């Protein structure tokens, strides 16, 4: 059984299609009679339009368990915090984390779930398929992402071969990893989880990855700002230092 954690901030225009696609893919993944697939939505939007659109899209859904959370301003602690929250509250041990803007193709849920039978962390990487990062909004963004990626790949290289440490599309087996207790208010939960578990060398981390091509947003705009970019750099520095 799989839990899918979807994070949203002001995605009322995209979330219906994303959820319809997640439901359709999850329904194609067999589950045992003892359990059910789950969708966990962690919404930090400024208004209720995203969560309302999600509720409407999932109305009458009986095959999948639903946990739709709209966090109040006082509860919000950034994108990494939202992802860690979703991971903590998800009912199944095997969890996929994905964006709610349509950039993460839902057919990849099947590949990620399959890989989890032999790995404890699986990243969907934009740098395995040719031009897998073409769906990123600007050329500058692609260059910045590739440059930071190269540095982080080096940081992780002693332990694992990871081609896309900045990916926000990943899967974890919660029974085989520990979740960080702090989010640094940042954006890159996957990298934080990797470094946290690699630094805790009590157990070997079974890591693997699958290639995918990131799609353009269905609607709306990226929430990445100059301020969040500095936060990301701070978060990456804190996470990378755990391995020093
Ligand atoms: N819950 C939550 N979701 C967020 C937050 N910031 C961004 N998101 C969502 O995280 C996903 C990735 O953000 P996005 O702005 O698309 O970043 P980009 O894909 O790197 O350009 C999208 O689904 C956003 O709606 C946040 O603070 N809290
Ligand atoms: Mg996006």
PDB file of C-alpha atoms and ligand atoms in Angstrom:
ATOM      1  CA  UNK A   1       0.000   0.000   0.000  1.00  0.00           C
ATOM      2  CA  UNK A   2       1.183   3.465  -0.817  1.00  0.00           C
ATOM      3  CA  UNK A   3       0.599   6.893   0.715  1.00  0.00           C
ATOM      4  CA  UNK A   4       1.059   9.843  -1.640  1.00  0.00           C
ATOM      5  CA  UNK A   5       1.920  13.153   0.037  1.00  0.00           C
ATOM      6  CA  UNK A   6       1.047  16.137  -2.167  1.00  0.00           C
ATOM      7  CA  UNK A   7       2.161  19.612  -1.133  1.00  0.00           C
ATOM      8  CA  UNK A   8       0.356  22.731  -2.268  1.00  0.00           C
ATOM      9  CA  UNK A   9       0.468  26.460  -1.875  1.00  0.00           C
ATOM     10  CA  UNK A  10      -2.076  28.341  -3.990  1.00  0.00           C
ATOM     11  CA  UNK A  11      -2.618  25.578  -6.569  1.00  0.00           C
ATOM     12  CA  UNK A  12      -6.405  25.834  -6.974  1.00  0.00           C
ATOM     13  CA  UNK A  13      -6.090  25.799 -10.784  1.00  0.00           C
ATOM     14  CA  UNK A  14      -3.937  22.667 -10.981  1.00  0.00           C
ATOM     15  CA  UNK A  15      -4.935  20.473  -8.054  1.00  0.00           C
ATOM     16  CA  UNK A  16      -8.112  18.963  -9.575  1.00  0.00           C
ATOM     17  CA  UNK A  17      -6.260  17.470 -12.544  1.00  0.00           C
ATOM     18  CA  UNK A  18      -3.346  16.344 -10.367  1.00  0.00           C
ATOM     19  CA  UNK A  19      -5.665  14.526  -7.960  1.00  0.00           C
ATOM     20  CA  UNK A  20      -7.685  12.906 -10.762  1.00  0.00           C
ATOM     21  CA  UNK A  21      -4.453  11.580 -12.202  1.00  0.00           C
ATOM     22  CA  UNK A  22      -3.125  10.353  -8.822  1.00  0.00           C
ATOM     23  CA  UNK A  23      -6.420   8.546  -8.105  1.00  0.00           C
ATOM     24  CA  UNK A  24      -6.348   6.874 -11.501  1.00  0.00           C
ATOM     25  CA  UNK A  25      -2.711   5.700 -11.080  1.00  0.00           C
ATOM     26  CA  UNK A  26      -3.196   4.541  -7.475  1.00  0.00           C
ATOM     27  CA  UNK A  27      -6.236   2.535  -8.515  1.00  0.00           C
ATOM     28  CA  UNK A  28      -4.014   0.602 -10.924  1.00  0.00           C
ATOM     29  CA  UNK A  29      -1.570  -0.420  -8.161  1.00  0.00           C
ATOM     30  CA  UNK A  30      -2.891  -3.567  -6.452  1.00  0.00           C
ATOM     31  CA  UNK A  31      -3.143  -3.480  -2.648  1.00  0.00           C
ATOM     32  CA  UNK A  32      -3.629  -6.298  -0.169  1.00  0.00           C
ATOM     33  CA  UNK A  33      -6.973  -6.944   1.501  1.00  0.00           C
ATOM     34  CA  UNK A  34      -5.456  -5.652   4.772  1.00  0.00           C
ATOM     35  CA  UNK A  35      -4.714  -2.110   3.609  1.00  0.00           C
ATOM     36  CA  UNK A  36      -5.585   0.771   1.327  1.00  0.00           C
ATOM     37  CA  UNK A  37      -3.753   3.444  -0.602  1.00  0.00           C
ATOM     38  CA  UNK A  38      -3.872   6.954   0.841  1.00  0.00           C
ATOM     39  CA  UNK A  39      -3.627  10.527  -0.402  1.00  0.00           C
ATOM     40  CA  UNK A  40      -2.325  13.111   2.075  1.00  0.00           C
ATOM     41  CA  UNK A  41      -2.632  16.721   0.934  1.00  0.00           C
ATOM     42  CA  UNK A  42      -0.695  19.323   2.917  1.00  0.00           C
ATOM     43  CA  UNK A  43      -1.983  22.721   1.868  1.00  0.00           C
ATOM     44  CA  UNK A  44      -0.426  25.996   3.045  1.00  0.00           C
ATOM     45  CA  UNK A  45      -2.402  28.241   0.704  1.00  0.00           C
ATOM     46  CA  UNK A  46      -3.334  31.832   1.539  1.00  0.00           C
ATOM     47  CA  UNK A  47      -7.032  31.002   1.096  1.00  0.00           C
ATOM     48  CA  UNK A  48      -9.317  27.953   1.029  1.00  0.00           C
ATOM     49  CA  UNK A  49      -9.655  27.683  -2.751  1.00  0.00           C
ATOM     50  CA  UNK A  50      -7.015  24.941  -3.145  1.00  0.00           C
ATOM     51  CA  UNK A  51      -8.348  22.714  -0.352  1.00  0.00           C
ATOM     52  CA  UNK A  52     -11.933  23.299  -1.550  1.00  0.00           C
ATOM     53  CA  UNK A  53     -10.942  22.311  -5.095  1.00  0.00           C
ATOM     54  CA  UNK A  54      -9.237  19.199  -3.689  1.00  0.00           C
ATOM     55  CA  UNK A  55     -12.308  18.217  -1.646  1.00  0.00           C
ATOM     56  CA  UNK A  56     -14.488  18.657  -4.701  1.00  0.00           C
ATOM     57  CA  UNK A  57     -12.157  16.604  -6.895  1.00  0.00           C
ATOM     58  CA  UNK A  58     -12.135  13.748  -4.375  1.00  0.00           C
ATOM     59  CA  UNK A  59     -15.815  13.857  -3.478  1.00  0.00           C
ATOM     60  CA  UNK A  60     -17.267  10.345  -3.422  1.00  0.00           C
ATOM     61  CA  UNK A  61     -13.841   8.659  -3.587  1.00  0.00           C
ATOM     62  CA  UNK A  62     -14.284   5.389  -1.701  1.00  0.00           C
ATOM     63  CA  UNK A  63     -11.289   3.246  -2.725  1.00  0.00           C
ATOM     64  CA  UNK A  64      -8.556   5.492  -1.335  1.00  0.00           C
ATOM     65  CA  UNK A  65      -8.127   6.912   2.185  1.00  0.00           C
ATOM     66  CA  UNK A  66      -7.977  10.707   2.249  1.00  0.00           C
ATOM     67  CA  UNK A  67      -6.265  13.071   4.658  1.00  0.00           C
ATOM     68  CA  UNK A  68      -6.656  16.641   3.408  1.00  0.00           C
ATOM     69  CA  UNK A  69      -5.043  19.208   5.695  1.00  0.00           C
ATOM     70  CA  UNK A  70      -5.157  22.991   5.366  1.00  0.00           C
ATOM     71  CA  UNK A  71      -2.586  24.369   7.801  1.00  0.00           C
ATOM     72  CA  UNK A  72      -3.235  27.696   9.519  1.00  0.00           C
ATOM     73  CA  UNK A  73      -0.603  30.456   9.188  1.00  0.00           C
ATOM     74  CA  UNK A  74       0.705  29.620  12.676  1.00  0.00           C
ATOM     75  CA  UNK A  75       1.270  25.974  11.733  1.00  0.00           C
ATOM     76  CA  UNK A  76       3.214  26.610   8.520  1.00  0.00           C
ATOM     77  CA  UNK A  77       6.939  25.963   8.423  1.00  0.00           C
ATOM     78  CA  UNK A  78       7.853  26.085   4.745  1.00  0.00           C
ATOM     79  CA  UNK A  79       7.866  23.443   2.046  1.00  0.00           C
ATOM     80  CA  UNK A  80      10.286  21.082   3.800  1.00  0.00           C
ATOM     81  CA  UNK A  81       8.167  21.387   6.949  1.00  0.00           C
ATOM     82  CA  UNK A  82       5.026  20.578   4.947  1.00  0.00           C
ATOM     83  CA  UNK A  83       6.662  17.492   3.445  1.00  0.00           C
ATOM     84  CA  UNK A  84       7.949  16.265   6.826  1.00  0.00           C
ATOM     85  CA  UNK A  85       4.481  16.845   8.295  1.00  0.00           C
ATOM     86  CA  UNK A  86       2.914  14.812   5.468  1.00  0.00           C
ATOM     87  CA  UNK A  87       5.444  12.021   5.962  1.00  0.00           C
ATOM     88  CA  UNK A  88       4.741  11.924   9.703  1.00  0.00           C
ATOM     89  CA  UNK A  89       0.943  11.753   9.383  1.00  0.00           C
ATOM     90  CA  UNK A  90       0.809   9.331   6.439  1.00  0.00           C
ATOM     91  CA  UNK A  91      -0.668   5.980   7.432  1.00  0.00           C
ATOM     92  CA  UNK A  92       1.379   3.663   5.218  1.00  0.00           C
ATOM     93  CA  UNK A  93       5.114   2.983   5.594  1.00  0.00           C
ATOM     94  CA  UNK A  94       5.738   3.425   1.873  1.00  0.00           C
ATOM     95  CA  UNK A  95       5.255   7.062   0.894  1.00  0.00           C
ATOM     96  CA  UNK A  96       5.768   9.059  -2.305  1.00  0.00           C
ATOM     97  CA  UNK A  97       6.183  12.838  -2.032  1.00  0.00           C
ATOM     98  CA  UNK A  98       5.151  14.971  -5.010  1.00  0.00           C
ATOM     99  CA  UNK A  99       4.219  18.506  -6.034  1.00  0.00           C
ATOM    100  CA  UNK A 100       0.630  19.585  -6.587  1.00  0.00           C
ATOM    101  CA  UNK A 101       1.236  21.687  -9.699  1.00  0.00           C
ATOM    102  CA  UNK A 102       1.354  18.915 -12.312  1.00  0.00           C
ATOM    103  CA  UNK A 103       5.136  18.950 -12.788  1.00  0.00           C
ATOM    104  CA  UNK A 104       5.545  15.411 -11.443  1.00  0.00           C
ATOM    105  CA  UNK A 105       4.009  12.825 -13.812  1.00  0.00           C
ATOM    106  CA  UNK A 106       1.789  10.500 -11.815  1.00  0.00           C
ATOM    107  CA  UNK A 107       2.622   7.391 -13.861  1.00  0.00           C
ATOM    108  CA  UNK A 108       5.985   7.518 -12.041  1.00  0.00           C
ATOM    109  CA  UNK A 109       4.162   6.494  -8.845  1.00  0.00           C
ATOM    110  CA  UNK A 110       4.230   2.931 -10.163  1.00  0.00           C
ATOM    111  CA  UNK A 111       8.020   2.941 -10.768  1.00  0.00           C
ATOM    112  CA  UNK A 112       8.733   4.588  -7.418  1.00  0.00           C
ATOM    113  CA  UNK A 113       6.514   2.092  -5.574  1.00  0.00           C
ATOM    114  CA  UNK A 114       8.236  -0.835  -7.313  1.00  0.00           C
ATOM    115  CA  UNK A 115      11.702   0.437  -6.366  1.00  0.00           C
ATOM    116  CA  UNK A 116      10.639   0.710  -2.726  1.00  0.00           C
ATOM    117  CA  UNK A 117      10.516  -3.081  -2.488  1.00  0.00           C
ATOM    118  CA  UNK A 118      14.341  -3.116  -2.580  1.00  0.00           C
ATOM    119  CA  UNK A 119      15.292   0.461  -1.512  1.00  0.00           C
ATOM    120  CA  UNK A 120      14.509   2.647   1.477  1.00  0.00           C
ATOM    121  CA  UNK A 121      14.841   5.951  -0.432  1.00  0.00           C
ATOM    122  CA  UNK A 122      14.140   6.379  -4.161  1.00  0.00           C
ATOM    123  CA  UNK A 123      14.589   9.680  -5.990  1.00  0.00           C
ATOM    124  CA  UNK A 124      12.969  10.514  -9.315  1.00  0.00           C
ATOM    125  CA  UNK A 125      15.831  12.193 -11.175  1.00  0.00           C
ATOM    126  CA  UNK A 126      15.591  14.833 -13.916  1.00  0.00           C
ATOM    127  CA  UNK A 127      19.133  14.091 -15.029  1.00  0.00           C
ATOM    128  CA  UNK A 128      18.856  10.538 -16.349  1.00  0.00           C
ATOM    129  CA  UNK A 129      16.659  11.144 -19.411  1.00  0.00           C
ATOM    130  CA  UNK A 130      17.994  13.559 -22.034  1.00  0.00           C
ATOM    131  CA  UNK A 131      16.471  17.009 -21.361  1.00  0.00           C
ATOM    132  CA  UNK A 132      14.605  15.648 -18.339  1.00  0.00           C
ATOM    133  CA  UNK A 133      14.779  19.137 -16.802  1.00  0.00           C
ATOM    134  CA  UNK A 134      13.330  20.951 -19.846  1.00  0.00           C
ATOM    135  CA  UNK A 135      10.040  21.516 -17.975  1.00  0.00           C
ATOM    136  CA  UNK A 136      11.762  23.879 -15.483  1.00  0.00           C
ATOM    137  CA  UNK A 137      10.433  27.362 -16.119  1.00  0.00           C
ATOM    138  CA  UNK A 138      13.570  29.349 -17.131  1.00  0.00           C
ATOM    139  CA  UNK A 139      16.984  28.646 -18.634  1.00  0.00           C
ATOM    140  CA  UNK A 140      18.560  30.489 -15.665  1.00  0.00           C
ATOM    141  CA  UNK A 141      16.726  28.148 -13.308  1.00  0.00           C
ATOM    142  CA  UNK A 142      18.021  25.108 -15.192  1.00  0.00           C
ATOM    143  CA  UNK A 143      21.603  26.370 -15.063  1.00  0.00           C
ATOM    144  CA  UNK A 144      21.386  27.261 -11.336  1.00  0.00           C
ATOM    145  CA  UNK A 145      19.838  23.899 -10.541  1.00  0.00           C
ATOM    146  CA  UNK A 146      22.487  21.972 -12.495  1.00  0.00           C
ATOM    147  CA  UNK A 147      25.322  23.944 -10.868  1.00  0.00           C
ATOM    148  CA  UNK A 148      24.113  23.426  -7.284  1.00  0.00           C
ATOM    149  CA  UNK A 149      23.350  19.812  -8.147  1.00  0.00           C
ATOM    150  CA  UNK A 150      26.939  19.195  -9.232  1.00  0.00           C
ATOM    151  CA  UNK A 151      28.229  20.420  -5.859  1.00  0.00           C
ATOM    152  CA  UNK A 152      25.722  18.290  -3.921  1.00  0.00           C
ATOM    153  CA  UNK A 153      26.417  15.195  -6.015  1.00  0.00           C
ATOM    154  CA  UNK A 154      30.064  15.574  -4.894  1.00  0.00           C
ATOM    155  CA  UNK A 155      28.996  15.896  -1.252  1.00  0.00           C
ATOM    156  CA  UNK A 156      26.954  12.693  -1.433  1.00  0.00           C
ATOM    157  CA  UNK A 157      29.400  10.871  -3.723  1.00  0.00           C
ATOM    158  CA  UNK A 158      31.294   9.174  -0.903  1.00  0.00           C
ATOM    159  CA  UNK A 159      28.101   7.393   0.147  1.00  0.00           C
ATOM    160  CA  UNK A 160      25.643   7.079  -2.742  1.00  0.00           C
ATOM    161  CA  UNK A 161      25.365   7.813  -6.456  1.00  0.00           C
ATOM    162  CA  UNK A 162      22.586  10.409  -6.628  1.00  0.00           C
ATOM    163  CA  UNK A 163      22.177  12.387  -9.876  1.00  0.00           C
ATOM    164  CA  UNK A 164      19.463  14.812  -8.684  1.00  0.00           C
ATOM    165  CA  UNK A 165      19.833  15.705  -4.976  1.00  0.00           C
ATOM    166  CA  UNK A 166      17.456  18.686  -5.419  1.00  0.00           C
ATOM    167  CA  UNK A 167      14.554  16.583  -6.665  1.00  0.00           C
ATOM    168  CA  UNK A 168      11.233  17.155  -4.898  1.00  0.00           C
ATOM    169  CA  UNK A 169       9.824  13.903  -6.292  1.00  0.00           C
ATOM    170  CA  UNK A 170      10.900  10.958  -4.157  1.00  0.00           C
ATOM    171  CA  UNK A 171       9.754   7.950  -2.174  1.00  0.00           C
ATOM    172  CA  UNK A 172      10.708   6.658   1.262  1.00  0.00           C
ATOM    173  CA  UNK A 173      10.066   3.547   3.282  1.00  0.00           C
ATOM    174  CA  UNK A 174       9.426   5.008   6.733  1.00  0.00           C
ATOM    175  CA  UNK A 175      10.193   1.688   8.393  1.00  0.00           C
ATOM    176  CA  UNK A 176      13.794   1.955   7.146  1.00  0.00           C
ATOM    177  CA  UNK A 177      14.617   5.675   7.575  1.00  0.00           C
ATOM    178  CA  UNK A 178      14.449   8.255  10.332  1.00  0.00           C
ATOM    179  CA  UNK A 179      12.799  11.602   9.630  1.00  0.00           C
ATOM    180  CA  UNK A 180      14.658  14.807  10.551  1.00  0.00           C
ATOM    181  CA  UNK A 181      13.014  16.748  13.362  1.00  0.00           C
ATOM    182  CA  UNK A 182      14.005  20.151  11.983  1.00  0.00           C
ATOM    183  CA  UNK A 183      13.131  21.605   8.575  1.00  0.00           C
ATOM    184  CA  UNK A 184      15.423  24.714   8.513  1.00  0.00           C
ATOM    185  CA  UNK A 185      12.378  26.455   6.953  1.00  0.00           C
ATOM    186  CA  UNK A 186      13.665  25.269   3.584  1.00  0.00           C
ATOM    187  CA  UNK A 187      12.527  23.508   0.421  1.00  0.00           C
ATOM    188  CA  UNK A 188      14.659  20.481  -0.197  1.00  0.00           C
ATOM    189  CA  UNK A 189      13.242  17.803   2.083  1.00  0.00           C
ATOM    190  CA  UNK A 190      14.595  14.936  -0.012  1.00  0.00           C
ATOM    191  CA  UNK A 191      18.206  16.092   0.355  1.00  0.00           C
ATOM    192  CA  UNK A 192      17.671  16.720   4.058  1.00  0.00           C
ATOM    193  CA  UNK A 193      16.318  13.182   4.540  1.00  0.00           C
ATOM    194  CA  UNK A 194      19.256  11.720   2.617  1.00  0.00           C
ATOM    195  CA  UNK A 195      21.928  13.558   4.608  1.00  0.00           C
ATOM    196  CA  UNK A 196      20.138  12.937   7.904  1.00  0.00           C
ATOM    197  CA  UNK A 197      20.114   9.184   7.289  1.00  0.00           C
ATOM    198  CA  UNK A 198      23.585   8.995   5.768  1.00  0.00           C
ATOM    199  CA  UNK A 199      24.999  10.888   8.747  1.00  0.00           C
ATOM    200  CA  UNK A 200      23.286   8.437  11.084  1.00  0.00           C
ATOM    201  CA  UNK A 201      25.516   5.547  10.073  1.00  0.00           C
ATOM    202  CA  UNK A 202      23.794   2.952  12.239  1.00  0.00           C
ATOM    203  CA  UNK A 203      22.227   1.294   9.209  1.00  0.00           C
ATOM    204  CA  UNK A 204      23.173   1.237   5.542  1.00  0.00           C
ATOM    205  CA  UNK A 205      20.873   3.423   3.448  1.00  0.00           C
ATOM    206  CA  UNK A 206      19.520   1.546   0.442  1.00  0.00           C
ATOM    207  CA  UNK A 207      19.245   4.247  -2.214  1.00  0.00           C
ATOM    208  CA  UNK A 208      18.132   4.030  -5.837  1.00  0.00           C
ATOM    209  CA  UNK A 209      16.686   6.326  -8.464  1.00  0.00           C
ATOM    210  CA  UNK A 210      14.472   6.361 -11.540  1.00  0.00           C
ATOM    211  CA  UNK A 211      14.580   8.821 -14.438  1.00  0.00           C
ATOM    212  CA  UNK A 212      11.725  11.151 -15.314  1.00  0.00           C
ATOM    213  CA  UNK A 213      11.071  14.292 -17.335  1.00  0.00           C
ATOM    214  CA  UNK A 214       9.679  17.166 -15.322  1.00  0.00           C
ATOM    215  CA  UNK A 215       6.552  18.630 -16.954  1.00  0.00           C
ATOM    216  CA  UNK A 216       5.670  22.317 -17.213  1.00  0.00           C
ATOM    217  CA  UNK A 217       3.274  23.585 -14.519  1.00  0.00           C
ATOM    218  CA  UNK A 218      -0.400  23.019 -15.339  1.00  0.00           C
ATOM    219  CA  UNK A 219      -1.239  26.529 -14.120  1.00  0.00           C
ATOM    220  CA  UNK A 220      -0.087  29.262 -11.756  1.00  0.00           C
ATOM    221  CA  UNK A 221       3.454  30.290 -10.897  1.00  0.00           C
ATOM    222  CA  UNK A 222       6.460  28.888  -9.081  1.00  0.00           C
ATOM    223  CA  UNK A 223       6.668  29.974  -5.418  1.00  0.00           C
ATOM    224  CA  UNK A 224      10.449  30.120  -5.683  1.00  0.00           C
ATOM    225  CA  UNK A 225      11.576  33.662  -4.831  1.00  0.00           C
ATOM    226  CA  UNK A 226      14.927  35.251  -4.070  1.00  0.00           C
ATOM    227  CA  UNK A 227      14.129  34.863  -0.367  1.00  0.00           C
ATOM    228  CA  UNK A 228      13.320  31.157  -0.708  1.00  0.00           C
ATOM    229  CA  UNK A 229      16.471  30.674  -2.828  1.00  0.00           C
ATOM    230  CA  UNK A 230      18.603  31.970   0.063  1.00  0.00           C
ATOM    231  CA  UNK A 231      16.684  29.696   2.435  1.00  0.00           C
ATOM    232  CA  UNK A 232      17.386  26.747   0.170  1.00  0.00           C
ATOM    233  CA  UNK A 233      21.120  27.539   0.161  1.00  0.00           C
ATOM    234  CA  UNK A 234      21.083  27.776   3.961  1.00  0.00           C
ATOM    235  CA  UNK A 235      19.171  24.497   4.245  1.00  0.00           C
ATOM    236  CA  UNK A 236      21.557  22.748   1.848  1.00  0.00           C
ATOM    237  CA  UNK A 237      24.571  24.049   3.781  1.00  0.00           C
ATOM    238  CA  UNK A 238      23.119  22.798   7.106  1.00  0.00           C
ATOM    239  CA  UNK A 239      22.251  19.430   5.550  1.00  0.00           C
ATOM    240  CA  UNK A 240      25.620  18.995   3.790  1.00  0.00           C
ATOM    241  CA  UNK A 241      27.478  19.827   7.039  1.00  0.00           C
ATOM    242  CA  UNK A 242      25.922  16.767   8.653  1.00  0.00           C
ATOM    243  CA  UNK A 243      28.136  14.673   6.373  1.00  0.00           C
ATOM    244  CA  UNK A 244      31.325  16.654   7.033  1.00  0.00           C
TER     245      UNK A 244
HETATM  246  N1  LIG B   1       2.438  22.919   1.668  1.00  0.00           N
HETATM  247  C1  LIG B   1       3.263  23.752   1.031  1.00  0.00           C
HETATM  248  N2  LIG B   1       3.472  23.604  -0.292  1.00  0.00           N
HETATM  249  C2  LIG B   1       4.295  24.482  -0.912  1.00  0.00           C
HETATM  250  C3  LIG B   1       4.953  25.539  -0.227  1.00  0.00           C
HETATM  251  N3  LIG B   1       5.708  26.213  -1.138  1.00  0.00           N
HETATM  252  C4  LIG B   1       5.519  25.616  -2.329  1.00  0.00           C
HETATM  253  N4  LIG B   1       4.666  24.564  -2.198  1.00  0.00           N
HETATM  254  C5  LIG B   1       4.230  23.596  -3.208  1.00  0.00           C
HETATM  255  O1  LIG B   1       5.363  22.815  -3.526  1.00  0.00           O
HETATM  256  C6  LIG B   1       5.379  22.473  -4.895  1.00  0.00           C
HETATM  257  C7  LIG B   1       6.672  23.008  -5.525  1.00  0.00           C
HETATM  258  O2  LIG B   1       6.644  24.418  -5.500  1.00  0.00           O
HETATM  259  P1  LIG B   1       6.853  25.286  -6.817  1.00  0.00           P
HETATM  260  O3  LIG B   1       6.493  26.680  -6.497  1.00  0.00           O
HETATM  261  O4  LIG B   1       6.166  24.651  -7.971  1.00  0.00           O
HETATM  262  O5  LIG B   1       8.430  25.179  -6.963  1.00  0.00           O
HETATM  263  P2  LIG B   1       9.266  24.765  -8.244  1.00  0.00           P
HETATM  264  O6  LIG B   1       8.610  23.532  -8.831  1.00  0.00           O
HETATM  265  O7  LIG B   1      10.618  24.485  -7.680  1.00  0.00           O
HETATM  266  O8  LIG B   1       9.207  25.939  -9.161  1.00  0.00           O
HETATM  267  C8  LIG B   1       4.109  23.065  -5.499  1.00  0.00           C
HETATM  268  O9  LIG B   1       3.088  22.100  -5.492  1.00  0.00           O
HETATM  269  C9  LIG B   1       3.774  24.205  -4.521  1.00  0.00           C
HETATM  270  O10 LIG B   1       2.395  24.519  -4.485  1.00  0.00           O
HETATM  271  C10 LIG B   1       4.711  25.669   1.177  1.00  0.00           C
HETATM  272  O11 LIG B   1       5.230  26.553   1.855  1.00  0.00           O
HETATM  273  N5  LIG B   1       3.874  24.748   1.750  1.00  0.00           N
HETATM  274 MG1  LIG B   2       6.676  23.363  -9.496  1.00  0.00          MG
END
